[in-house]
CSV table of C-alpha atoms in Angstrom, one decimal:
chain,number,residue,atom,x,y,z
A,212,MET,CA,-6.1,9.6,-22.9
A,213,LYS,CA,-10.1,10.2,-22.4
A,214,LYS,CA,-12.8,9.6,-24.2
A,215,SER,CA,-16.6,9.1,-23.3
A,216,GLY,CA,-17.9,6.1,-21.1
A,217,LEU,CA,-16.5,4.1,-18.5
A,218,PHE,CA,-14.6,2.6,-16.1
A,219,ILE,CA,-16.4,-0.6,-14.5
A,220,THR,CA,-15.0,-1.7,-11.7
A,221,GLY,CA,-16.4,-4.1,-8.8
A,222,THR,CA,-15.7,-4.5,-5.5
A,223,ASN,CA,-14.8,-8.1,-5.4
A,224,THR,CA,-14.4,-10.8,-8.7
A,225,GLU,CA,-17.8,-12.0,-8.3
A,226,VAL,CA,-20.3,-9.3,-8.2
A,227,GLY,CA,-21.5,-9.0,-11.9
A,228,LYS,CA,-19.3,-7.1,-13.3
A,229,THR,CA,-19.6,-8.0,-16.6
A,230,PHE,CA,-23.0,-9.3,-16.3
A,231,VAL,CA,-23.2,-4.9,-15.4
A,232,THR,CA,-21.5,-3.7,-18.6
A,233,ALA,CA,-23.3,-5.9,-20.7
A,234,SER,CA,-26.2,-5.0,-20.2
A,235,LEU,CA,-25.2,-1.0,-20.0
A,236,ALA,CA,-23.9,-1.9,-24.3
A,237,LYS,CA,-26.9,-3.9,-24.7
A,238,SER,CA,-29.4,-0.2,-24.1
A,239,LEU,CA,-26.8,1.6,-25.8
A,240,ALA,CA,-26.3,-0.1,-28.5
A,241,ALA,CA,-30.7,-0.6,-28.8
A,242,ALA,CA,-30.5,3.7,-28.7
A,243,GLY,CA,-28.3,3.5,-31.0
A,244,THR,CA,-25.2,4.7,-29.4
A,245,ASP,CA,-21.7,4.0,-31.1
A,246,VAL,CA,-20.5,1.6,-28.3
A,247,GLY,CA,-17.3,0.1,-28.0
A,248,VAL,CA,-15.7,-2.4,-25.3
A,249,MET,CA,-12.7,-3.8,-23.6
A,250,LYS,CA,-11.9,-6.5,-21.1
A,251,PRO,CA,-9.0,-6.0,-21.2
A,252,VAL,CA,-7.5,-8.8,-19.0
A,253,GLU,CA,-9.2,-12.1,-18.1
A,254,SER,CA,-8.6,-14.9,-16.6
A,255,GLY,CA,-10.0,-18.1,-15.7
A,256,CYS,CA,-10.4,-18.4,-18.9
A,257,LYS,CA,-11.9,-21.6,-19.9
A,258,VAL,CA,-9.8,-24.0,-22.2
A,259,GLN,CA,-12.1,-24.6,-25.8
A,260,ALA,CA,-13.1,-28.6,-26.8
A,261,THR,CA,-11.6,-28.4,-30.3
A,262,ALA,CA,-8.8,-30.4,-32.0
A,263,GLU,CA,-6.9,-26.4,-32.3
A,264,GLY,CA,-7.7,-25.9,-28.5
A,265,GLY,CA,-7.1,-22.5,-26.8
A,266,LEU,CA,-8.0,-20.1,-24.4
A,267,VAL,CA,-12.1,-19.1,-24.1
A,268,PRO,CA,-12.2,-15.0,-22.8
A,269,THR,CA,-16.4,-15.8,-21.8
A,270,ASP,CA,-16.5,-12.1,-20.3
A,271,ALA,CA,-15.6,-10.6,-23.7
A,272,LEU,CA,-17.6,-12.2,-26.0
A,273,THR,CA,-20.4,-11.3,-23.1
A,274,LEU,CA,-19.0,-8.1,-23.9
A,275,ILE,CA,-19.0,-8.4,-27.8
A,276,GLN,CA,-21.9,-10.5,-28.4
A,277,ALA,CA,-24.1,-7.2,-25.5
A,278,ALA,CA,-22.3,-4.1,-28.0
A,279,GLY,CA,-22.7,-5.9,-31.4
A,280,VAL,CA,-19.6,-4.9,-32.1
A,281,ASN,CA,-17.4,-6.9,-34.9
A,282,ASP,CA,-13.8,-5.5,-33.4
A,283,PRO,CA,-10.8,-7.9,-33.1
A,284,LEU,CA,-11.4,-10.2,-30.0
A,285,SER,CA,-7.4,-9.8,-29.3
A,286,THR,CA,-8.2,-6.7,-29.1
A,287,VAL,CA,-10.5,-6.4,-27.4
A,288,ASN,CA,-9.4,-8.4,-25.7
A,289,PRO,CA,-5.8,-8.7,-25.9
A,290,TYR,CA,-4.6,-10.7,-21.9
A,291,CYS,CA,-6.5,-13.9,-21.5
A,292,PHE,CA,-5.3,-16.6,-18.8
A,293,GLU,CA,-6.6,-20.3,-17.6
A,294,GLU,CA,-6.0,-19.6,-14.1
A,295,PRO,CA,-8.6,-18.4,-12.2
A,296,VAL,CA,-6.1,-15.9,-10.7
A,297,SER,CA,-5.1,-12.0,-10.0
A,298,PRO,CA,-3.2,-11.4,-14.1
A,299,ASN,CA,-0.3,-11.1,-12.5
A,300,ILE,CA,0.6,-14.5,-11.5
A,301,ALA,CA,-2.1,-16.0,-14.3
A,302,ALA,CA,0.2,-14.7,-16.6
A,303,ARG,CA,3.3,-15.6,-14.4
A,304,ILE,CA,2.7,-19.1,-14.6
A,305,SER,CA,1.3,-18.4,-18.2
A,306,GLY,CA,5.5,-17.0,-19.4
A,307,VAL,CA,4.2,-14.2,-20.4
A,308,THR,CA,4.5,-10.1,-19.3
A,309,ILE,CA,1.4,-8.0,-19.6
A,310,ASP,CA,2.5,-4.7,-21.2
A,311,MET,CA,0.5,-1.3,-20.5
A,312,ASN,CA,1.4,0.2,-23.4
A,313,ALA,CA,-0.2,-2.9,-26.0
A,314,ILE,CA,-3.3,-2.3,-23.7
A,315,LEU,CA,-3.7,1.5,-24.2
A,316,GLU,CA,-2.3,0.4,-27.7
A,317,LYS,CA,-5.3,-1.4,-28.4
A,318,TYR,CA,-8.0,0.8,-26.0
A,319,LYS,CA,-7.0,3.8,-28.4
A,320,THR,CA,-7.5,1.4,-32.0
A,321,LEU,CA,-11.0,0.9,-30.1
A,322,THR,CA,-11.9,4.6,-29.4
A,323,GLU,CA,-10.6,5.2,-32.3
A,324,ALA,CA,-13.4,3.7,-33.8
A,325,HIS,CA,-16.6,4.5,-31.0
A,326,LYS,CA,-18.1,7.6,-29.8
A,327,ILE,CA,-18.1,6.1,-26.6
A,328,MET,CA,-16.3,3.1,-24.4
A,329,LEU,CA,-17.5,0.7,-21.9
A,330,VAL,CA,-13.8,-0.9,-20.0
A,331,GLU,CA,-14.1,-4.0,-17.8
A,332,GLY,CA,-11.7,-4.6,-15.6
A,333,ALA,CA,-10.6,-8.1,-13.5
A,334,GLY,CA,-11.8,-8.3,-10.2
A,335,GLY,CA,-11.1,-5.2,-7.7
A,336,PHE,CA,-9.4,-1.7,-8.2
A,337,LEU,CA,-6.5,-2.7,-6.6
A,338,THR,CA,-6.2,-6.3,-7.8
A,339,PRO,CA,-2.7,-6.3,-9.5
A,340,LEU,CA,-1.9,-6.3,-13.8
A,341,SER,CA,1.6,-6.5,-13.6
A,342,ASP,CA,4.3,-7.8,-11.1
A,343,GLU,CA,3.9,-3.6,-11.0
A,344,LEU,CA,1.0,-2.0,-11.4
A,345,THR,CA,-2.5,-2.5,-10.0
A,346,MET,CA,-5.9,-2.2,-12.4
A,347,ALA,CA,-5.7,1.0,-10.6
A,348,ASP,CA,-3.4,2.1,-13.0
A,349,LEU,CA,-5.6,2.0,-16.0
A,350,ALA,CA,-7.9,3.4,-14.5
A,351,GLU,CA,-5.6,6.3,-14.3
A,352,ARG,CA,-4.1,5.8,-17.8
A,353,VAL,CA,-8.2,5.5,-20.2
A,354,ALA,CA,-9.0,8.2,-17.6
A,355,LEU,CA,-12.3,7.1,-17.4
A,356,PRO,CA,-15.3,7.9,-14.7
A,357,VAL,CA,-15.2,5.0,-12.7
A,358,LEU,CA,-18.6,3.0,-12.3
A,359,ILE,CA,-17.9,0.2,-9.2
A,360,VAL,CA,-20.3,-2.4,-8.9
A,361,ALA,CA,-20.9,-3.8,-5.6
A,362,GLY,CA,-21.8,-7.7,-4.8
A,363,SER,CA,-25.1,-6.7,-2.1
A,364,CYS,CA,-24.2,-8.6,1.0
A,365,LEU,CA,-22.7,-8.7,4.4
A,366,GLY,CA,-19.5,-6.8,4.3
A,367,CYS,CA,-19.8,-5.1,0.9
A,368,ILE,CA,-21.2,-1.6,3.6
A,369,ASN,CA,-16.4,-0.9,3.1
A,370,SER,CA,-15.3,-2.7,0.8
A,371,THR,CA,-17.7,-0.7,-1.4
A,372,LEU,CA,-16.9,2.1,0.8
A,373,LEU,CA,-12.9,1.5,0.4
A,374,THR,CA,-12.9,2.0,-3.3
A,375,VAL,CA,-15.0,4.8,-3.7
A,376,GLU,CA,-11.9,6.5,-0.9
A,377,ALA,CA,-9.3,4.8,-3.4
A,378,VAL,CA,-11.2,6.1,-6.5
A,379,SER,CA,-10.9,8.9,-6.1
A,380,ALA,CA,-7.5,9.2,-4.6
A,381,ARG,CA,-6.4,9.2,-8.0
A,382,GLY,CA,-8.2,12.0,-9.1
A,383,LEU,CA,-10.9,10.0,-10.4
A,384,ARG,CA,-14.3,10.8,-10.7
A,385,VAL,CA,-17.1,7.6,-9.2
A,386,ALA,CA,-19.3,7.9,-11.3
A,387,GLY,CA,-21.6,6.2,-9.2
A,388,ILE,CA,-22.1,2.6,-7.0
A,389,ILE,CA,-24.3,-0.5,-9.0
A,390,LEU,CA,-25.5,-2.3,-6.2
A,391,ASN,CA,-25.2,-6.2,-7.5
A,392,ASN,CA,-27.6,-9.5,-6.7
A,393,PRO,CA,-25.0,-12.1,-7.7
A,394,GLN,CA,-26.4,-14.9,-6.1
A,395,PRO,CA,-31.1,-15.2,-4.5
A,396,PRO,CA,-30.7,-13.3,-1.3
A,397,ASN,CA,-29.6,-15.4,1.6
A,398,SER,CA,-32.9,-15.2,3.9
A,399,ALA,CA,-30.2,-15.2,6.8
A,400,ASP,CA,-27.7,-12.3,5.9
A,401,LYS,CA,-29.8,-9.3,7.7
A,402,SER,CA,-27.6,-7.1,5.8
A,403,TYR,CA,-29.1,-7.1,1.8
A,404,LYS,CA,-32.3,-4.9,3.5
A,405,TYR,CA,-29.4,-2.2,4.8
A,406,ASN,CA,-27.0,-1.9,2.3
A,407,LEU,CA,-28.0,0.6,-0.4
A,408,GLU,CA,-29.7,3.1,3.0
A,409,GLU,CA,-25.7,2.6,5.0
A,410,ILE,CA,-24.2,3.0,0.8
A,411,THR,CA,-26.1,6.2,0.4
A,412,ARG,CA,-26.0,7.5,3.7
A,413,PHE,CA,-21.9,7.7,4.2
A,414,SER,CA,-20.8,7.7,0.4
A,415,ASN,CA,-21.3,11.3,-1.5
A,416,ALA,CA,-20.8,8.3,-5.1
A,417,PRO,CA,-24.9,8.4,-6.3
A,418,VAL,CA,-26.3,4.9,-6.2
A,419,LEU,CA,-27.5,4.4,-9.4
A,420,GLY,CA,-29.2,0.6,-8.7
């Protein structure tokens, strides 16, 4: 299943995937490009403080707003869980089975509605999606080039290079790497000023920003 766009993954959770994906979506939409967004699985969703209750997939809503689309939330985000754990564990706790085919059907619907697709994974590239599959399997199925978001801090050189290798091993193209700063640089972390240079040195993938 192919379409123009990107699959956005991270070297870990909380590295700024949603920030980067939303920024891309907003920029593309502002340039007049018909861009669709998808967050297939989101965990750590907040319970809505209303009489009806329900869960609020904040990341998915952020992407919808950034892209300016009116696609149904249930299509953009087929699976939403309260527990802030990997999707397979969150689904198990909720008594839900994550169905890859159901995700791909929703993805197909979005690809038919939009020229370009941005699909944001959950956690890192090998984060479990179900008890049998990982985010890497989802990336393979949608067959989009992969953009890697890395939190620029101590240890990110190793985790970024490992992610590049994992993506390449699946036969997918690494579109590039974004070094993000989800937190202000820690003055005690001396690695910060070297991360860009070292990742560029050891990786064939372009560091885009």
